Short mmCIF file of C-alpha atoms in Angstrom, two decimals:
data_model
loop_
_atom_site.label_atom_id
_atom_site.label_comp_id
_atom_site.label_asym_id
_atom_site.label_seq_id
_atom_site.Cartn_x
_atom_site.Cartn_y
_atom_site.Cartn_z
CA UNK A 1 137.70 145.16 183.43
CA UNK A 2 139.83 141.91 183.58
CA UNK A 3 142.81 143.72 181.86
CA UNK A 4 142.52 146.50 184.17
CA UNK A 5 142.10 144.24 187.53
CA UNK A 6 145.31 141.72 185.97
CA UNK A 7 147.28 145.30 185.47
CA UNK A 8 146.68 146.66 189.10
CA UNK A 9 147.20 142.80 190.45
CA UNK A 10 150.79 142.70 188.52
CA UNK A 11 151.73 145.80 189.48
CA UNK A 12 151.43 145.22 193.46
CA UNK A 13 152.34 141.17 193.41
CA UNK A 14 154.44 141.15 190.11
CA UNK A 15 152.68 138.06 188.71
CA UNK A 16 152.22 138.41 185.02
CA UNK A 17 149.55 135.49 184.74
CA UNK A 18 146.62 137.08 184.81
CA UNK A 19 147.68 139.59 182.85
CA UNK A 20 148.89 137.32 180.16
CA UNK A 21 145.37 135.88 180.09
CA UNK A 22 143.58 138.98 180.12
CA UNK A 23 146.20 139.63 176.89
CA UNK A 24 145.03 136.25 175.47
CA UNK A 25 141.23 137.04 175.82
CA UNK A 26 141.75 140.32 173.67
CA UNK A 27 143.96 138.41 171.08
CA UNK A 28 140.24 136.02 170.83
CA UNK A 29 138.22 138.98 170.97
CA UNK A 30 140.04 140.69 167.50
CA UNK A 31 138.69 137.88 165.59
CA UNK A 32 135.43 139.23 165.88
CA UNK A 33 136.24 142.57 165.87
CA UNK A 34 138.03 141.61 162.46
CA UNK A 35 134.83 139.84 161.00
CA UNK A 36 132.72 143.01 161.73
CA UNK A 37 135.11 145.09 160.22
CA UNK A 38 135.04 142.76 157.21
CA UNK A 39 138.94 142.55 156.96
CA UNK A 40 138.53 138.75 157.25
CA UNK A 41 136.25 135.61 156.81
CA UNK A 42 134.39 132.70 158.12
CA UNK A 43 136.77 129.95 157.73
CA UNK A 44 136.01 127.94 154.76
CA UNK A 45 136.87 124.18 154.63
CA UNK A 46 134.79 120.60 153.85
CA UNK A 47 134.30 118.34 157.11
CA UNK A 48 131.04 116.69 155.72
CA UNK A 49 129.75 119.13 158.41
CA UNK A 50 127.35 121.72 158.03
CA UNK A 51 128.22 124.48 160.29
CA UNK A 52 126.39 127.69 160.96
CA UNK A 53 128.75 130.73 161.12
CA UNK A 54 127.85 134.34 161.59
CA UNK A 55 128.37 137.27 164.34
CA UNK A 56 125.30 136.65 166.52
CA UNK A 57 126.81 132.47 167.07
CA UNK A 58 130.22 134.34 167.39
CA UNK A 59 129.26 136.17 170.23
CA UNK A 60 127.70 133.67 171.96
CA UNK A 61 130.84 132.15 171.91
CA UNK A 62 132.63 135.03 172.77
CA UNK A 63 130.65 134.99 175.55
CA UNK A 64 132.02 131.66 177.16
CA UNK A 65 135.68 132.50 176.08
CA UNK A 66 135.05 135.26 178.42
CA UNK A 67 133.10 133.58 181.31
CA UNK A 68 136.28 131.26 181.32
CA UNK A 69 138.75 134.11 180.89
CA UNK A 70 136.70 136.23 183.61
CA UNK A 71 136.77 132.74 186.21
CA UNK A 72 140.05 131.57 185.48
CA UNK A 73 142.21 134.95 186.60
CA UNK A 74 139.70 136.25 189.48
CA UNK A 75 140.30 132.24 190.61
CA UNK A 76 144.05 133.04 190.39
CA UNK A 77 143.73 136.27 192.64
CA UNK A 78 141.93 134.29 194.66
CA UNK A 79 144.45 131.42 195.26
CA UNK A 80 147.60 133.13 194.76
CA UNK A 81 149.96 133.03 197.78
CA UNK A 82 153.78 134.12 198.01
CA UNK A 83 155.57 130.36 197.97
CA UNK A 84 156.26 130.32 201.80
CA UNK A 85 159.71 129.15 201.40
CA UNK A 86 162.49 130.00 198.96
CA UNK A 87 165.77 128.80 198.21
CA UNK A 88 169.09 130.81 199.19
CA UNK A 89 171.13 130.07 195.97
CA UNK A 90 172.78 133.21 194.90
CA UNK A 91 173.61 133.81 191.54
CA UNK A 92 177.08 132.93 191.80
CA UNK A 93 175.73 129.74 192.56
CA UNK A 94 173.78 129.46 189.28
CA UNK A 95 176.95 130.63 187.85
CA UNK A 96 178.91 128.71 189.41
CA UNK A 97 176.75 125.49 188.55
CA UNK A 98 176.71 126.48 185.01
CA UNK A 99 180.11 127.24 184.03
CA UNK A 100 180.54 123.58 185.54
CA UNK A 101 178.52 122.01 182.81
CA UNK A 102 179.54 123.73 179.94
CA UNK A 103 181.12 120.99 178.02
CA UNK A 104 177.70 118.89 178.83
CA UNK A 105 175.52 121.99 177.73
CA UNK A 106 177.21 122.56 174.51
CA UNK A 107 177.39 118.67 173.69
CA UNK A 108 173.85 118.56 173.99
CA UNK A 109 173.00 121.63 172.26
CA UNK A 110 175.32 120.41 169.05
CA UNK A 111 173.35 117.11 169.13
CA UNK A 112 170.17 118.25 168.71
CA UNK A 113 171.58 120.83 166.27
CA UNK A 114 172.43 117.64 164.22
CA UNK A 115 169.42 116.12 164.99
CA UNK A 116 167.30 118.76 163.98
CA UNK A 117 169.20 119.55 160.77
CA UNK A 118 169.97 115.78 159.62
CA UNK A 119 168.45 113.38 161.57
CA UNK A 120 164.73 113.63 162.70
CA UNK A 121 163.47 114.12 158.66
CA UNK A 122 164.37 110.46 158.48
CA UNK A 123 162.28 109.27 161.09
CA UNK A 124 158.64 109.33 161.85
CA UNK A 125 157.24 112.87 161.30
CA UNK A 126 154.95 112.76 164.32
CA UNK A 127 158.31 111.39 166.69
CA UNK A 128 160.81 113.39 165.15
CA UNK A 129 158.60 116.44 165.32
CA UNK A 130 158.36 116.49 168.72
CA UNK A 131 162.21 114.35 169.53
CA UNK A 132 163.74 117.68 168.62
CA UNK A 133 161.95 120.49 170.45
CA UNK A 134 164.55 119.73 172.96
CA UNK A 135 167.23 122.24 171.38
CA UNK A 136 165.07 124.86 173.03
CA UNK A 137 166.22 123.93 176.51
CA UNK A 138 169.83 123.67 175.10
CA UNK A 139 169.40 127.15 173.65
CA UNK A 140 168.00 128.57 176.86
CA UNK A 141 171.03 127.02 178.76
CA UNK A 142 173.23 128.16 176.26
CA UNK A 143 171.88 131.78 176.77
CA UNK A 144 173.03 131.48 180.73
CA UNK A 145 176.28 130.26 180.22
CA UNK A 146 176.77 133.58 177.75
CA UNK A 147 175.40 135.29 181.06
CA UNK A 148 177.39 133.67 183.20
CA UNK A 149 180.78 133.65 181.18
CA UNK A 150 183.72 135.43 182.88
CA UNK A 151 185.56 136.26 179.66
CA UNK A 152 183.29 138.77 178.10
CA UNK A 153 185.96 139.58 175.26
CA UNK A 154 184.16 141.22 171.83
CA UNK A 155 185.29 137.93 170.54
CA UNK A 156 183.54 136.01 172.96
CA UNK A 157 180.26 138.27 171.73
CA UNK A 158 180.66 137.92 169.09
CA UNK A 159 180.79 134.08 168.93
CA UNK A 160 177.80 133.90 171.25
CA UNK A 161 175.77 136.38 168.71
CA UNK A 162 176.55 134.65 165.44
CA UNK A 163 175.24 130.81 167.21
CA UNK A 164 172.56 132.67 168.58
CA UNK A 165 171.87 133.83 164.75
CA UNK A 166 172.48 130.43 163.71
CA UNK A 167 170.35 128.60 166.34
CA UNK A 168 167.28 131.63 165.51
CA UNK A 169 167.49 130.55 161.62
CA UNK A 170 167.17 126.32 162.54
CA UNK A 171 164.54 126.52 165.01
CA UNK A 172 162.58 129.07 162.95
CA UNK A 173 160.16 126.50 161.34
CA UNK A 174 157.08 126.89 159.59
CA UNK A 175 155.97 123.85 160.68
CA UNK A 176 156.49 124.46 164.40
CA UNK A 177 155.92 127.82 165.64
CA UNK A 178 156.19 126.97 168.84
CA UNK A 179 159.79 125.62 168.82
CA UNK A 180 161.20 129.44 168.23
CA UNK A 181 159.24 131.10 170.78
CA UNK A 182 159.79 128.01 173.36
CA UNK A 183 163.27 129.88 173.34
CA UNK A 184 162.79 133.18 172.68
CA UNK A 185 160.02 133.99 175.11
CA UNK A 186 162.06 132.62 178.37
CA UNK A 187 165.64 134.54 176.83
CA UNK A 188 163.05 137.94 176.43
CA UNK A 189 161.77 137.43 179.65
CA UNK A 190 164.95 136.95 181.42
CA UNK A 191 165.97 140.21 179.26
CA UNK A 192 163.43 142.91 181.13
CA UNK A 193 163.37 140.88 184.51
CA UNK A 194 164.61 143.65 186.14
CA UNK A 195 162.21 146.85 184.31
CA UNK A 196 159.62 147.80 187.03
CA UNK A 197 155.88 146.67 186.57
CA UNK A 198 154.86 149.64 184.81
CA UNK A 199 157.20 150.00 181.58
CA UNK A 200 157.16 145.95 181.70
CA UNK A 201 153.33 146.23 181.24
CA UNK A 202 153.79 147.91 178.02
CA UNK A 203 156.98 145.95 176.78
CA UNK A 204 154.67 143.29 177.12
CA UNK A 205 152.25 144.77 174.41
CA UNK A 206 155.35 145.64 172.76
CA UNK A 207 155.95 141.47 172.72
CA UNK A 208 152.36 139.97 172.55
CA UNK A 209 152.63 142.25 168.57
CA UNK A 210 156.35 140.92 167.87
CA UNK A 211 154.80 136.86 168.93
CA UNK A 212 152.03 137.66 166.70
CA UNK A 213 154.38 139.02 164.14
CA UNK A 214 156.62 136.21 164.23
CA UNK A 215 153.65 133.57 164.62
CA UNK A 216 152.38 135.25 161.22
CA UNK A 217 155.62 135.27 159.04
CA UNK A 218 156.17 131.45 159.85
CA UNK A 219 152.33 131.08 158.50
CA UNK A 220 153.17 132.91 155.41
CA UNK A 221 156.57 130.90 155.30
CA UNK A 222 154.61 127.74 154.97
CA UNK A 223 153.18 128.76 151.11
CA UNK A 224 155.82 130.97 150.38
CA UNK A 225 159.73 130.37 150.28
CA UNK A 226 162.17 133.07 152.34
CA UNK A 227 164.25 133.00 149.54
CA UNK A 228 161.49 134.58 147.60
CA UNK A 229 160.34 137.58 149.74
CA UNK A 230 162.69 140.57 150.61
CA UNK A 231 161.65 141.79 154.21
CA UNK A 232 159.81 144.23 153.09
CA UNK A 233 157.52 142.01 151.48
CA UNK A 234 157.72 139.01 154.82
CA UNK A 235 156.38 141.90 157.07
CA UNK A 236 153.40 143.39 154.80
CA UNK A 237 152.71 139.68 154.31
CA UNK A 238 152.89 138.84 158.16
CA UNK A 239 150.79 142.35 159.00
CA UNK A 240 147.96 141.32 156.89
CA UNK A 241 147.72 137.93 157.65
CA UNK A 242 147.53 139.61 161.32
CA UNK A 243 144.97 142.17 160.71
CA UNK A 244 142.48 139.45 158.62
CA UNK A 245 143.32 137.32 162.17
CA UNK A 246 144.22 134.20 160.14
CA UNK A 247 146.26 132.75 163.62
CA UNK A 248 143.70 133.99 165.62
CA UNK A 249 140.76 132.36 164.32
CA UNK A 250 140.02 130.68 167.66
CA UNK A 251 136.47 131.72 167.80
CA UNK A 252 135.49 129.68 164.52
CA UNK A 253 136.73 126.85 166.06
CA UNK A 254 134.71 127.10 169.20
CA UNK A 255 131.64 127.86 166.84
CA UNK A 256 132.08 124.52 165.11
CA UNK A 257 133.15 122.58 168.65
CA UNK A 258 129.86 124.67 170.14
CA UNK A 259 127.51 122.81 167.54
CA UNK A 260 128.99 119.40 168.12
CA UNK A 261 128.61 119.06 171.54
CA UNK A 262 126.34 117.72 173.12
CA UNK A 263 124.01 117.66 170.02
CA UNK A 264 125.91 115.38 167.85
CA UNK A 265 128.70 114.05 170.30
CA UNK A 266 128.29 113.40 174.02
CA UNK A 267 130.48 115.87 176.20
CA UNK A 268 133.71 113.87 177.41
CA UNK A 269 134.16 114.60 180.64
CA UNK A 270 137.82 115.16 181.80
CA UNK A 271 138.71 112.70 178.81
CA UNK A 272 140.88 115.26 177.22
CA UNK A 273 142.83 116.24 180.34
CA UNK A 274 143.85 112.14 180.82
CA UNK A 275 144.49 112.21 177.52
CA UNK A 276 147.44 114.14 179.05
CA UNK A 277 148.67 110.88 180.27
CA UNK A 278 147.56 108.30 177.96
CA UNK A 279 149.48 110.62 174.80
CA UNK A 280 152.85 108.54 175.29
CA UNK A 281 151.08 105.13 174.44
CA UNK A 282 151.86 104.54 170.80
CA UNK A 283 148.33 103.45 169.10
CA UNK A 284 150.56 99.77 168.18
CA UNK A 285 150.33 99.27 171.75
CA UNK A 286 146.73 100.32 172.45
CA UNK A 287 144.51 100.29 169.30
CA UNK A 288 141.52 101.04 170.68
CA UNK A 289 143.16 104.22 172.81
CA UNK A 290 140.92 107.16 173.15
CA UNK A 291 141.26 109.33 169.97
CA UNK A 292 143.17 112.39 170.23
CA UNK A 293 140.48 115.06 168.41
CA UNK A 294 136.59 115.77 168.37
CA UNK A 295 136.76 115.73 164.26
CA UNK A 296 138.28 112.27 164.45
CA UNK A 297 135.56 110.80 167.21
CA UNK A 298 132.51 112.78 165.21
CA UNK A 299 134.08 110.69 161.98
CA UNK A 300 134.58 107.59 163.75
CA UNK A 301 130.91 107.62 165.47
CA UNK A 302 129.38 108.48 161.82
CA UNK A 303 131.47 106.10 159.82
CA UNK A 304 132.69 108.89 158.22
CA UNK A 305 136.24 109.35 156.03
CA UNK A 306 138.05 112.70 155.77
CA UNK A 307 140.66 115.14 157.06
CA UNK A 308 141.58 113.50 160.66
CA UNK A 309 142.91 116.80 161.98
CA UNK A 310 140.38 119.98 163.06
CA UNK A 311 143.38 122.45 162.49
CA UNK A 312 141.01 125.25 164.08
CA UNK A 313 141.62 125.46 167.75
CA UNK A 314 138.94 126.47 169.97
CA UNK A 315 141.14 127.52 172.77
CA UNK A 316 141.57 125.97 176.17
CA UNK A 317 137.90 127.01 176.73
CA UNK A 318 136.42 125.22 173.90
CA UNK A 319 138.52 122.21 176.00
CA UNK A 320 136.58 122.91 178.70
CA UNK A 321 132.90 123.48 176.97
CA UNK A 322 133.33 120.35 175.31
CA UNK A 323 134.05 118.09 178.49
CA UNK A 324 131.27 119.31 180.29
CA UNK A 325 129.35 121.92 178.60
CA UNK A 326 129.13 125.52 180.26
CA UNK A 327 129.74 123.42 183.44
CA UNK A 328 133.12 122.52 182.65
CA UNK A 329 134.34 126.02 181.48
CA UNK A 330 133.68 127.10 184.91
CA UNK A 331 134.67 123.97 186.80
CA UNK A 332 138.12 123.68 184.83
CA UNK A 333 138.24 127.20 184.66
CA UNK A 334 139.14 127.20 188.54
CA UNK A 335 140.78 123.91 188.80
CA UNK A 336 143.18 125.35 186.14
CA UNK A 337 143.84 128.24 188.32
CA UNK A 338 144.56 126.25 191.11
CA UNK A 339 147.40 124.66 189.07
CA UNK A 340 148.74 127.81 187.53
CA UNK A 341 149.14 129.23 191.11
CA UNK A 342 150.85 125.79 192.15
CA UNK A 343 153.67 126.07 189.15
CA UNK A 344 153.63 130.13 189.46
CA UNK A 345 155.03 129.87 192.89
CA UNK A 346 157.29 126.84 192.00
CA UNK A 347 158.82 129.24 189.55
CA UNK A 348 159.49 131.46 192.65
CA UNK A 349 161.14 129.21 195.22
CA UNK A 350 164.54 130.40 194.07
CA UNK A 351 166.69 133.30 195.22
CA UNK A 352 168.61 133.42 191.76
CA UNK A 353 167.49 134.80 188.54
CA UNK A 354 166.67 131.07 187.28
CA UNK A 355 163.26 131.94 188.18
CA UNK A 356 163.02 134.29 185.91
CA UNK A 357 163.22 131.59 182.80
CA UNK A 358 160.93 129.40 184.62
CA UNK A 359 158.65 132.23 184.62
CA UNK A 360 159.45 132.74 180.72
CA UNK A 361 159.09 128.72 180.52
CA UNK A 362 155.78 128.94 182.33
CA UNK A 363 154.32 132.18 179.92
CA UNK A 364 155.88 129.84 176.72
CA UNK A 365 154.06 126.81 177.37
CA UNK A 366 150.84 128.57 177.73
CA UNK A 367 151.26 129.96 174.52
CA UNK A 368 150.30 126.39 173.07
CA UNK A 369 148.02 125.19 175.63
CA UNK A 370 145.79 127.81 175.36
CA UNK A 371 145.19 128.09 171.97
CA UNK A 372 144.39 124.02 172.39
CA UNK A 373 143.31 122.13 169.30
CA UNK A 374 144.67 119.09 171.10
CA UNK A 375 145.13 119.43 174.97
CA UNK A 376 147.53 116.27 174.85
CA UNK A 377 149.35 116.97 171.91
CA UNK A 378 149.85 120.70 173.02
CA UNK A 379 151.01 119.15 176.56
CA UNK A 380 153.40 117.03 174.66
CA UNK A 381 155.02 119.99 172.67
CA UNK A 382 155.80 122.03 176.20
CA UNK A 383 157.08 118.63 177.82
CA UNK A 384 159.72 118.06 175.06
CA UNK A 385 160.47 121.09 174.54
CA UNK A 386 161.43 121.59 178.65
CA UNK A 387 162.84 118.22 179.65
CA UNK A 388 166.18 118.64 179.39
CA UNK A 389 165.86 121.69 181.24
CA UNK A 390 163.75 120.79 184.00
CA UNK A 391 166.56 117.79 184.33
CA UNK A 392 169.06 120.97 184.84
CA UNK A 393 166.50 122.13 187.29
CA UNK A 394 166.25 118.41 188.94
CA UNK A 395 170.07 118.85 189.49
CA UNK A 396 170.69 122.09 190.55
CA UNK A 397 168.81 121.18 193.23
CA UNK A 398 170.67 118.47 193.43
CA UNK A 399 173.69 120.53 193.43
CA UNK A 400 172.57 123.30 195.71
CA UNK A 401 171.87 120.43 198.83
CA UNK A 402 175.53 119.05 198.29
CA UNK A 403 176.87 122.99 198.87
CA UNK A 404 174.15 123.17 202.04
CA UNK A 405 171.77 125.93 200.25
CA UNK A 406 168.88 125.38 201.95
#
């Protein structure tokens, strides 16, 4: 029902959140199908925990997942209104803006190049990790000013192709799924901007199996070396790992958050969403700052030592249930909406095609925050992935008042 209300809701309004959510719900849902089936597992792994796993918990989870899913895009509908006043840049004057900065674009995008490559192993592994998710913004803006270039010589392709290739191969990492798709989703998006509503619907299958796809091969990348595996072998590697739902194993970590809280920790309420805010204080500063996971607060309230990171996200929902039990999936479940109308229409209040990568941005950081292990650290991971973009935003704005676009 929600998939079918999201389809008939993009169709007429062409607003693909809903729809991405009602996408996300079923992605949840095929864990449990997959369990039934018996193509997969419980997860196994040591906490000190006992935890109680089978299909009749698993559907009580499912449950909630779907209570939020179900409140969060019929809250949407609800609040969604046309931004009531849009910009009149053109795109020659996205063009224009662009071509202006190209020397600044491509600086930036060779610096984090180098940065990624050479410098951030030799820092911290938690700052470096997320220092250079910026190159996705300089890849996005690279991607315009291909768009946007006058001289559209073979040679010129060609160039643009083989950095592109280049650019793919760096930010493909194991480590960080998110940091390929940060680009790739906005560039893909801004691709089919102009396909109408109905073949768009089913490109959009077509790119919920590639993510998946790609999501699995980097999984399989992280025990097995690319130098090893012929394609061949990458994709029947990547295909299982998506049909046992190793990625999607969301629902086991909602089981385990389910029988923490409130019976063994007290719900946090709203803690994790001003966590948000608090995530840029190093721990030097403030020892005693809030700590970033339910694992590490159950260990720290038991005087317990182990593993200090869940690594089983219970989605944005689990979030939710664990703030303020089936309360707070409801609660947050509209509030969210409310804010995912708010930076929907921002995305809108241009006349040029730029909104169609802030739409692409938007979809791309929800990627992350919804599957939600750790709503600050997932924040954190959009936010410096985007800034130097949002700064291009900030001053084409900027740019756009000096010319009198109002």
């Amino acid at each position: 029902m929600n998939m079918v209300v999201s389809v008939i809701f993009f169709m007429k309004r062409k607003c693909e959140i809903p729809f991405f959510l009602a996408l996300f719900n079923l992605l949840v849902e095929y864990r449990t199908i997959s369990l039934e089936l018996g193509y997969s597992d419980w997860v196994k792994i040591d906490y000190g925990i006992y935890f109680v796993f089978n299909l009749e918990y698993a559907y009580k989870v499912s449950e909630l997942i779907l209570l939020g899913t179900s409140v969060l895009i019929y809250s949407f509908i609800l609040f969604y209104r046309s931004p009531s006043r849009v910009r009149g840049d053109s795109n020659k004057d996205l063009g224009d803006f662009i071509r202006s900065n190209s020397k600044l674009i491509i600086v930036g995008l060779a610096a984090f190049t180098v940065f990624e490559v050479v410098v951030s192993g030799l820092i911290s592994q938690n700052y470096g990790k997320f220092a250079k998710l910026g190159i996705s913004s300089f890849v996005i803006l690279f991607f315009l000013l291909f768009v946007f270039n006058e001289n559209k010589s073979n040679t010129t392709k060609l160039m643009f192709l083989v950095v592109f290739i280049c650019l793919a191969y760096i930010t493909y990492n194991p480590n960080i799924r998110f940091q390929f798709l940060s680009w790739m989703v906005p560039v893909g998006y801004f691709i089919v901007r102009t396909i109408k509503p109905l073949p768009k619907v089913l490109l959009l299958f077509v790119g919920l199996y590639l993510v998946l796809l790609v999501f699995s091969a980097a999984g399989v990348l992280r025990y097995k070396k690319m130098e090893a595996l012929t394609f061949s072998e990458l994709y029947d590697y990547s295909f299982y790992r998506m049909k046992i739902a190793e990625d999607v194993n969301f629902i086991d970590g909602f089981m385990m958050l389910h029988q923490v809280f409130p019976k063994k920790l007290d719900h946090t309420y709203g803690m994790d969403h001003i966590g948000i805010f608090l995530r840029p204080v190093p721990r030097e500063v403030w020892p005693n700052k809030p700590l970033a996971s339910w694992l590490q607060s159950y260990y720290a309230k038991h005087g317990m030592k182990g593993f200090w990171n869940a690594g089983f996200s219970p989605t944005l929902y689990g979030v939710f249930y664990s703030e303020m039990g089936v309360t707070g999936i409801f609660f947050f479940s509209v509030l969210w909406a409310i804010m995912l109308t708010y930076a929907y229409r921002l995305t809108q209040r241009f006349n040029s095609e730029i909104r169609a990568i802030l739409v692409g941005i938007l979809l791309a950081s929800m990627i992350p925050i919804f599957r939600s292990g750790d709503l600050p650290g997932d924040f954190a991971i959009a936010l410096m992935s985007y800034w130097p973009f949002l700064l291009f935003i900030r001053y084409y704005n900027k740019y756009l008042i000096t010319k009198g676009v109002v």
